[in-house]
Short mmCIF file of C-alpha atoms in Angstrom, two decimals:
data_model
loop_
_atom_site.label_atom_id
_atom_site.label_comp_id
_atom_site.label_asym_id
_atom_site.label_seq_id
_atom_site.Cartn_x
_atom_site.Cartn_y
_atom_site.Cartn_z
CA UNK A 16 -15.61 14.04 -27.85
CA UNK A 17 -19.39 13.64 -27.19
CA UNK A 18 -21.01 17.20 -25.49
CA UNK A 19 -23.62 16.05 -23.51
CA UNK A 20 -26.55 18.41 -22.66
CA UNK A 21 -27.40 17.54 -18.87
CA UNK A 22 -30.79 18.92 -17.28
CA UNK A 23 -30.78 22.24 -15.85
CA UNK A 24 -31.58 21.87 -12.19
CA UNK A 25 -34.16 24.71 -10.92
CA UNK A 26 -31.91 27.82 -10.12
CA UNK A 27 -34.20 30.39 -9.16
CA UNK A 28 -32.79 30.72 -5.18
CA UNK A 29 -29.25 31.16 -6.72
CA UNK A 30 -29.46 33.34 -9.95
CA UNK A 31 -28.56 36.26 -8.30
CA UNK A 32 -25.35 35.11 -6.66
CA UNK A 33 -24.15 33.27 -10.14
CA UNK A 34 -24.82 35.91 -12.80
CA UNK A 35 -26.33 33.37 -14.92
CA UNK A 36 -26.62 35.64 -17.77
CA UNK A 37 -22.41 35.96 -18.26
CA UNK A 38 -20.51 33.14 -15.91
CA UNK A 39 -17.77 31.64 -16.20
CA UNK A 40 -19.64 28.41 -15.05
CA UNK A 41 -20.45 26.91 -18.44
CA UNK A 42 -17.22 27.22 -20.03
CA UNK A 43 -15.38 24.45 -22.06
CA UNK A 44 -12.36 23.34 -20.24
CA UNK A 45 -9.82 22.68 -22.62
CA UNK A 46 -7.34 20.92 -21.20
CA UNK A 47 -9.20 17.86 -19.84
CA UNK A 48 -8.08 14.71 -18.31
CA UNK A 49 -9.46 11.82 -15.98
CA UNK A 50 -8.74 14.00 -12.21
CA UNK A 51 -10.05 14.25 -9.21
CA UNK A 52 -10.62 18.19 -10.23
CA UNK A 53 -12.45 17.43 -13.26
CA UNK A 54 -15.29 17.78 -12.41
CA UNK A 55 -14.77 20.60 -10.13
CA UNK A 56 -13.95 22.75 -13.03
CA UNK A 57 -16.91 24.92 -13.31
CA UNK A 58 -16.53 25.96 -9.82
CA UNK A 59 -12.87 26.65 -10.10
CA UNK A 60 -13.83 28.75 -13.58
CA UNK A 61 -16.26 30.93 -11.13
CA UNK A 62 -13.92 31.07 -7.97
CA UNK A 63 -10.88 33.01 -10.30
CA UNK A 64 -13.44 34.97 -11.62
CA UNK A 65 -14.90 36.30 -8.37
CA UNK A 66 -11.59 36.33 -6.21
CA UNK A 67 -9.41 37.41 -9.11
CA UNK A 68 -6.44 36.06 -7.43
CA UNK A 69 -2.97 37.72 -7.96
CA UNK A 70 -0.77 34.81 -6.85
CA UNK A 71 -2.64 31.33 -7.84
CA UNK A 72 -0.45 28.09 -6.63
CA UNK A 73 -1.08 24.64 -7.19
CA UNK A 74 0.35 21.92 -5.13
CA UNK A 75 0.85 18.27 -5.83
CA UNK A 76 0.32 19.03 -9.36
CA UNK A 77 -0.32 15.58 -10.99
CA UNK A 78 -1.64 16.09 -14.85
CA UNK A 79 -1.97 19.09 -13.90
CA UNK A 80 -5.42 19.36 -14.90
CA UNK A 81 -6.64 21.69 -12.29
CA UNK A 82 -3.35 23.85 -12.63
CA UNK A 83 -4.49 24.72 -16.36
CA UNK A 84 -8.52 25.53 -15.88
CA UNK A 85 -7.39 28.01 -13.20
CA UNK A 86 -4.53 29.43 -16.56
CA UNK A 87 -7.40 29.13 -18.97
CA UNK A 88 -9.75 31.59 -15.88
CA UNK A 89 -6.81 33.64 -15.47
CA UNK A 90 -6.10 34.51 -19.61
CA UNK A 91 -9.71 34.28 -20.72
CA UNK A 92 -10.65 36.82 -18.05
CA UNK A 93 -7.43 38.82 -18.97
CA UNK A 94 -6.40 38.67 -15.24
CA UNK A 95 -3.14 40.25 -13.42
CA UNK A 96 -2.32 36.44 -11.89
CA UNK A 97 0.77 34.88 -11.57
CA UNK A 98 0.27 30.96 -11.48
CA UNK A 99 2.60 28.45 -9.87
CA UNK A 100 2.39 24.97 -10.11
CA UNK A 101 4.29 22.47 -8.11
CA UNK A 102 4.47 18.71 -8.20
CA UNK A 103 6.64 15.94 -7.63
CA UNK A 104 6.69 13.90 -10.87
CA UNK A 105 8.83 10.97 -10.44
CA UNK A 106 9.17 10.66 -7.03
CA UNK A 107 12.33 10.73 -5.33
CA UNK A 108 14.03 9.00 -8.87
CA UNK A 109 15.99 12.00 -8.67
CA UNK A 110 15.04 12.80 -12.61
CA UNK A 111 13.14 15.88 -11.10
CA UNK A 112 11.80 16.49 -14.51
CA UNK A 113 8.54 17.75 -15.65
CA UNK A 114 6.58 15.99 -18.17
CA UNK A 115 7.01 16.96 -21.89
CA UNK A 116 3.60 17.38 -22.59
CA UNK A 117 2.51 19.49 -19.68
CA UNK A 118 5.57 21.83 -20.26
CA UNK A 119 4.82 21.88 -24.29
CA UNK A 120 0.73 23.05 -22.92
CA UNK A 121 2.21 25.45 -20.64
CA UNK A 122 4.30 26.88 -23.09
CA UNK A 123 1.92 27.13 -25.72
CA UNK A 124 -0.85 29.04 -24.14
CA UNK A 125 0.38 30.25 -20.53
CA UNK A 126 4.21 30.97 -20.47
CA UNK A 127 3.78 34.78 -19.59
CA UNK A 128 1.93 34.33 -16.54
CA UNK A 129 2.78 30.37 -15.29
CA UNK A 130 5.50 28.35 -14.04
CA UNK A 131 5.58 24.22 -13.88
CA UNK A 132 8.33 23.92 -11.07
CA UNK A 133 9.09 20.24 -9.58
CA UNK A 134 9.01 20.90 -5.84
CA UNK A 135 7.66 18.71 -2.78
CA UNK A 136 5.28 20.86 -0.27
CA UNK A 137 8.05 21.70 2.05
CA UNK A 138 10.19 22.96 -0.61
CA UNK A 139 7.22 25.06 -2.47
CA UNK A 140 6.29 26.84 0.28
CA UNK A 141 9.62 28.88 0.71
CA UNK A 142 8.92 30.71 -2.67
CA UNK A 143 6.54 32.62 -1.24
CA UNK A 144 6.26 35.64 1.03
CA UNK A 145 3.28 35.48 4.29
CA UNK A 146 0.16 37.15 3.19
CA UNK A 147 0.92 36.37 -0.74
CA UNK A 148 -0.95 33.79 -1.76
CA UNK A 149 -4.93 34.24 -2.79
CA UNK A 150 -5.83 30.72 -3.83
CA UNK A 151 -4.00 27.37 -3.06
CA UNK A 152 -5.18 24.34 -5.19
CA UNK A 153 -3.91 21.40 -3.11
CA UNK A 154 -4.23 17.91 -5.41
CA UNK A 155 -2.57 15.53 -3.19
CA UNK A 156 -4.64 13.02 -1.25
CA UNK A 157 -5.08 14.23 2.16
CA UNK A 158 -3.67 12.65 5.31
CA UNK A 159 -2.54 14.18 8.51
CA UNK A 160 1.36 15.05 7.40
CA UNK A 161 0.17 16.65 4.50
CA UNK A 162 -2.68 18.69 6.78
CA UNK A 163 -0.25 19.71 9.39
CA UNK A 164 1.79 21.48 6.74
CA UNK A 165 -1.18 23.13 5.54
CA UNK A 166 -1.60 25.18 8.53
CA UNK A 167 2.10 25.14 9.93
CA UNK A 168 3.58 26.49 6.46
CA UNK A 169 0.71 27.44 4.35
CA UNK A 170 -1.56 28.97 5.83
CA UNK A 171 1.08 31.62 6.85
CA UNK A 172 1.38 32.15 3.64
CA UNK A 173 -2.42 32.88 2.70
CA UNK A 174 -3.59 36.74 2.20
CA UNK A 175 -6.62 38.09 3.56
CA UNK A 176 -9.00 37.18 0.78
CA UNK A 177 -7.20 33.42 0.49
CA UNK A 178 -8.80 30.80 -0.32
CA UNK A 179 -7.55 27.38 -0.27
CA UNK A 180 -9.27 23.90 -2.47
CA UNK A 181 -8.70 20.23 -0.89
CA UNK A 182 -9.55 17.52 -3.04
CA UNK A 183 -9.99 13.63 -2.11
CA UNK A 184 -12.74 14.72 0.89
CA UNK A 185 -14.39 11.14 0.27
CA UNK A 186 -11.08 9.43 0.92
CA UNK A 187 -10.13 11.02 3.38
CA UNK A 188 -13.38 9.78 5.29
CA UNK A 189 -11.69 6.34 5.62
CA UNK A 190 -9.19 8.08 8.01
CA UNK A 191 -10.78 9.07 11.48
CA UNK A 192 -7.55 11.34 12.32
CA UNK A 193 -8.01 13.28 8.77
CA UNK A 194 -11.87 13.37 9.31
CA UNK A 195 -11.07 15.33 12.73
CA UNK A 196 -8.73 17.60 11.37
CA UNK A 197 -11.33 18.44 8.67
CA UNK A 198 -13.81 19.21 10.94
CA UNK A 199 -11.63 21.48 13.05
CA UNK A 200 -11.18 23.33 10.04
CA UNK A 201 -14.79 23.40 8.90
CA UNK A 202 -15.40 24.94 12.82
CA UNK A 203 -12.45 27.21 12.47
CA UNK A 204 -13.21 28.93 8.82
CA UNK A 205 -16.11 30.08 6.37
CA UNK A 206 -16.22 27.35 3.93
CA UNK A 207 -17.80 25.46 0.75
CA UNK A 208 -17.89 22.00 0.61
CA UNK A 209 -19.41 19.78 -2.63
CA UNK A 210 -20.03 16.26 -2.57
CA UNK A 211 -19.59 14.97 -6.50
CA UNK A 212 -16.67 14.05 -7.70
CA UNK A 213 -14.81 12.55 -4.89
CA UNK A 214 -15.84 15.70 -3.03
CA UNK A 215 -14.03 18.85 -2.74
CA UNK A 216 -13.75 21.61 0.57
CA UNK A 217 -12.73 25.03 0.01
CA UNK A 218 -11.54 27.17 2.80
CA UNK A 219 -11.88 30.90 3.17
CA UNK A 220 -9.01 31.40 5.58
CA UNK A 221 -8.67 35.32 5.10
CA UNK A 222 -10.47 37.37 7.83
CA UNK A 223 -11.93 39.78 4.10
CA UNK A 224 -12.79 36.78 1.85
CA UNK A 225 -13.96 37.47 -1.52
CA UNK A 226 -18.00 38.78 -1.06
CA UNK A 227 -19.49 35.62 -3.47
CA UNK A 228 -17.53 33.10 -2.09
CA UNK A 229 -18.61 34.26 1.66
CA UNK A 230 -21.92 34.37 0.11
CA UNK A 231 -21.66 31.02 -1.43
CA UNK A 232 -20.94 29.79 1.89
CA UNK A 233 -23.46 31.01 3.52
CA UNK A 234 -26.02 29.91 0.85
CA UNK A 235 -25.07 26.33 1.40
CA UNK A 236 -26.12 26.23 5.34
CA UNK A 237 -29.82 27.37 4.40
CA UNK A 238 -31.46 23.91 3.21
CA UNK A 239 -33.95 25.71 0.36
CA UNK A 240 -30.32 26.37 -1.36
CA UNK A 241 -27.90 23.64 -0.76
CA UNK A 242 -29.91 20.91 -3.16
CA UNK A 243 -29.86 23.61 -5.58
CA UNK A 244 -26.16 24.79 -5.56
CA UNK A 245 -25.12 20.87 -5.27
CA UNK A 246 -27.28 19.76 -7.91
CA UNK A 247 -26.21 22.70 -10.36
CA UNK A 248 -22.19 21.84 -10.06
CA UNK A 249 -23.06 18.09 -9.94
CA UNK A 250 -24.47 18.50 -13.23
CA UNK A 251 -21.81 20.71 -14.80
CA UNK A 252 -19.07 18.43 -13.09
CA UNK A 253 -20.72 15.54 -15.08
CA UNK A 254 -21.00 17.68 -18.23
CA UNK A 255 -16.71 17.84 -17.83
CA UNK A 256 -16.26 13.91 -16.99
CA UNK A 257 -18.65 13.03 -20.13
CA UNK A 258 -16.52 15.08 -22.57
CA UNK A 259 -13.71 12.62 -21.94
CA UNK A 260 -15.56 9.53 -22.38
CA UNK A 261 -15.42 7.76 -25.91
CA UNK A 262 -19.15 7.31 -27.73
CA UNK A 263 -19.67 3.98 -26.08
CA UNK A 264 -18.42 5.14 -22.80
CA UNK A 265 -20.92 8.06 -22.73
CA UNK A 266 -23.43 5.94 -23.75
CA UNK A 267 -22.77 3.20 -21.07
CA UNK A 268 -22.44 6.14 -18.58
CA UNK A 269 -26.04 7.59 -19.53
CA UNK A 270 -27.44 4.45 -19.07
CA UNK A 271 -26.20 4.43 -15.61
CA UNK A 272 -27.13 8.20 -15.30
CA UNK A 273 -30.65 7.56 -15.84
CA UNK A 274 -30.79 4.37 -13.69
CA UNK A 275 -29.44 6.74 -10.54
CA UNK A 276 -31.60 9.15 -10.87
CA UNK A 277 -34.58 6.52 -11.24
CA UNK A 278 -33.10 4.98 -8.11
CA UNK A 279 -32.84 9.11 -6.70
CA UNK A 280 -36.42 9.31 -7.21
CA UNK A 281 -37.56 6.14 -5.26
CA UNK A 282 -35.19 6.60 -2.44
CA UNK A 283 -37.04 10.32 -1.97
CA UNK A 284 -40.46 8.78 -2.59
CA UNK A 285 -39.87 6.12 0.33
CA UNK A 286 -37.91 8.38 2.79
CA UNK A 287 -41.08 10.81 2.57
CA UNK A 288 -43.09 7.47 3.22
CA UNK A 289 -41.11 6.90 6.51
CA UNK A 290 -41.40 10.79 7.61
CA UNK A 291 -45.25 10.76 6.88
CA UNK A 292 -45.33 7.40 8.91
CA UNK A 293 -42.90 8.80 11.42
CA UNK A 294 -45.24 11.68 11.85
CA UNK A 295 -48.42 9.31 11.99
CA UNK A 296 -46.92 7.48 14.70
CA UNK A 297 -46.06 10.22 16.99
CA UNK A 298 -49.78 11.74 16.59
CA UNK A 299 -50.71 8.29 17.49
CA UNK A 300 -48.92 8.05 20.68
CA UNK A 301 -49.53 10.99 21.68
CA UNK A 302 -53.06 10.25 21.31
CA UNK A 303 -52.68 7.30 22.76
CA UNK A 304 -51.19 8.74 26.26
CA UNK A 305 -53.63 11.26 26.49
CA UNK A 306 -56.54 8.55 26.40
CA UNK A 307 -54.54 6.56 28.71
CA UNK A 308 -54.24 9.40 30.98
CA UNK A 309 -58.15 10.24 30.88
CA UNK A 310 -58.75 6.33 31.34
CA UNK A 311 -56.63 6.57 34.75
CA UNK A 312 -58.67 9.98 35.96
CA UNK A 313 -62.22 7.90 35.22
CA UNK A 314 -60.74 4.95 37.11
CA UNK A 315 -60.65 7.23 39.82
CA UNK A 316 -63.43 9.03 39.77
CA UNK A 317 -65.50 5.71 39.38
CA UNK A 318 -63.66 4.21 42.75
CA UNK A 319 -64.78 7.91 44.72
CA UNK A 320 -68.67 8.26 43.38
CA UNK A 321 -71.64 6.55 44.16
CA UNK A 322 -73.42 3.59 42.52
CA UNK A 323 -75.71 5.71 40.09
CA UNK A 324 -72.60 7.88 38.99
CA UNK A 325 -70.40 4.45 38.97
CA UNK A 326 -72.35 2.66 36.53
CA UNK A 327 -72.85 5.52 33.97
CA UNK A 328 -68.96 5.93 34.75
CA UNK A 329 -68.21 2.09 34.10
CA UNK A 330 -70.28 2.47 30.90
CA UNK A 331 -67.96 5.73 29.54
CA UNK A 332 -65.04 3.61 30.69
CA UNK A 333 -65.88 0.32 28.93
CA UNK A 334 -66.46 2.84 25.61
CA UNK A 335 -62.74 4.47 26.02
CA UNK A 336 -61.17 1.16 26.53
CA UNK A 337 -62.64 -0.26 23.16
CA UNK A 338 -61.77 3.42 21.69
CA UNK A 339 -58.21 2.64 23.64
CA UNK A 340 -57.84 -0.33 22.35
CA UNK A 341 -58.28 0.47 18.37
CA UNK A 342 -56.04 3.17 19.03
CA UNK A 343 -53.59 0.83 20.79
CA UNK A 344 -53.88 -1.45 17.47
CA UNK A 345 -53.13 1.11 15.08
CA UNK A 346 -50.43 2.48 16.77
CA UNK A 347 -48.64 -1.29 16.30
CA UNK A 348 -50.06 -1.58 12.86
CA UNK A 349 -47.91 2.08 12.22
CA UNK A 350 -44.77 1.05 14.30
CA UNK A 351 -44.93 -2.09 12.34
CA UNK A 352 -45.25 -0.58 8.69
CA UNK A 353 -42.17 2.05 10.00
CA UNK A 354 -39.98 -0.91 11.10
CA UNK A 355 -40.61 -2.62 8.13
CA UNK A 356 -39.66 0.48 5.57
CA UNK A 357 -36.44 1.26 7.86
CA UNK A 358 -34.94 -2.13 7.58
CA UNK A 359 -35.68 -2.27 3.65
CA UNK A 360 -33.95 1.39 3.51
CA UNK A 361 -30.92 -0.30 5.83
CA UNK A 362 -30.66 -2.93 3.42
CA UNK A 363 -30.61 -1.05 0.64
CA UNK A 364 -27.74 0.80 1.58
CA UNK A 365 -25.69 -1.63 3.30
#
């Protein structure tokens, strides 16, 4: 496999809160397969570390991919975890049997601390006691059956410092129902939410979640952090999907890399153009009314006085008309140039 070495994003606002120096953050998975936790593995590295979870379940286990980065956390960091990993391979085919090689991996490097059980959601959740569990990976795509047992049978089941990881979040944003239940539980709990990889939402449920993660999630409703943390796990999420790509693949996919962030950098450039013009037009009209207003008062005044103090008034009008009027033409020249820039943005990302 190819190791790519993406750009460190600026992380002087978050240093502190990472550890830089020693974090799990830029470890090597080694178990690594095309997921939709791959390239969420950093951050799961740096959740077991800080919430050093003593019950660790995965549901909907699929390759499992997820299950085993949280096993590699747990051993490298010589943790007291047990880890549980339930999925449903095969359906209802009735062969209820898990897959050779994921029980050979488990076996080889986490049989004293993890369990590959075949189990459907209802069925998992009776193994555990209320209050037990720490951290819930859920892998399934999310839909409203699967959300309602989430809070009628898991969350139950969630300790005070729980935390539990959805996967799928830009799926489930074809589904209005799902996008409502989301956002009820965004109101209802602290939380930290990332945007690459198919996007990912992690829920601090427990009323005495771990300190960094509450702190993570409070960094990421302050603007001067978010671009940082979501560029920093963007790029180490990348740096996971490249190391399964073949040579040509990774070269094909830095090719497209660098045409994104070419394409980032002009969409910035031109959505500062349509603030500064957005700005520009509202000095303009405001301007603009004031004049108008003063134009109005002088109308009056030059119906009330005399014929001496008419005239000079006509005069002053006839020079804030033309001084109107430029202002007036500007003001269309500016709505014009913003109309213009907001229908090539719209048609850009149609």
């Amino acid at each position: 496999m190819i190791s790519p070495s993406p750009a460190q994003p600026d992380l002087s606002h978050v240093s502190d809160l990472f550890k830089l120096s020693h974090t799990p953050l830029f470890w090597t998975p080694k178990y690594l397969f095309s997921s939709c936790s791959l390239e969420h593995l950093p951050f799961v590295f740096w959740l077991v570390d800080v919430l050093r979870p003593r019950e660790s379940v995965s549901m909907g286990v699929n390759k499992a991919v997820a299950h085993f980065a949280i096993c590699q956390a747990v051993k490298q960091l010589d943790l007291d975890t047990s880890c549980h990993g339930f999925g449903s391979w095969g359906g209802n085919s009735g062969s209820h049997k898990i897959p050779d090689p994921l029980q050979k991996h488990n076996t080889e490097h986490y049989k004293s601390f993890s369990q590959l059980q075949w189990g459907m959601s209802d069925d998992a959740a009776l193994c555990f006691n209320n209050g037990s569990i720490d951290f819930l990976n859920v892998g399934q795509r999310l839909n409203i059956s699967l959300l309602d047992k989430l809070e009628d049978k898991w969350l139950p089941l969630m300790s005070d410092r729980g935390a539990i990881m959805l996967c799928h979040i830009e799926k489930a944003a074809e589904m209005p129902e799902v996008v409502a239940r989301l956002d009820a539980l965004r109101q209802r709990f602290a939380h930290i939410e990332f945007h690459h990889g198919g996007g990912t939402l992690i829920l601090l449920t427990g009323p005495a979640p771990a300190p960094a993660l509450l702190e993570m999630a409070k960094a990421l409703q302050e603007p001067e952090n978010t671009q940082n943390i979501q560029q920093m796990f963007g790029k180490l999420g990348k740096a996971c999907r490249m190391e399964t790509l073949s040579p040509q693949e990774f070269s094909q996919a830095q090719s497209l890399g660098e045409k994104r962030d070419q394409q980032d950098d002009k969409n910035e450039r031109i959505n500062k153009e349509l603030l500064d013009l957005r700005k520009a037009y509202d000095l303009r009209h405001k301007a603009t009314s004031i004049l108008q207003a003063e134009l109005y008062d002088m109308r009056q005044q030059a119906q009330k006085a005399g014929p001496d103090k008419a005239q000079a008034l006509s005069l002053s009008l006839d020079a804030r008309d033309a001084q109107f009027s430029a202002l007036h033409d500007q003001l269309d020249a500016v709505t014009r140039e913003r109309n213009d820039l907001a229908r090539v943005i719209e048609e850009k990302f149609k």
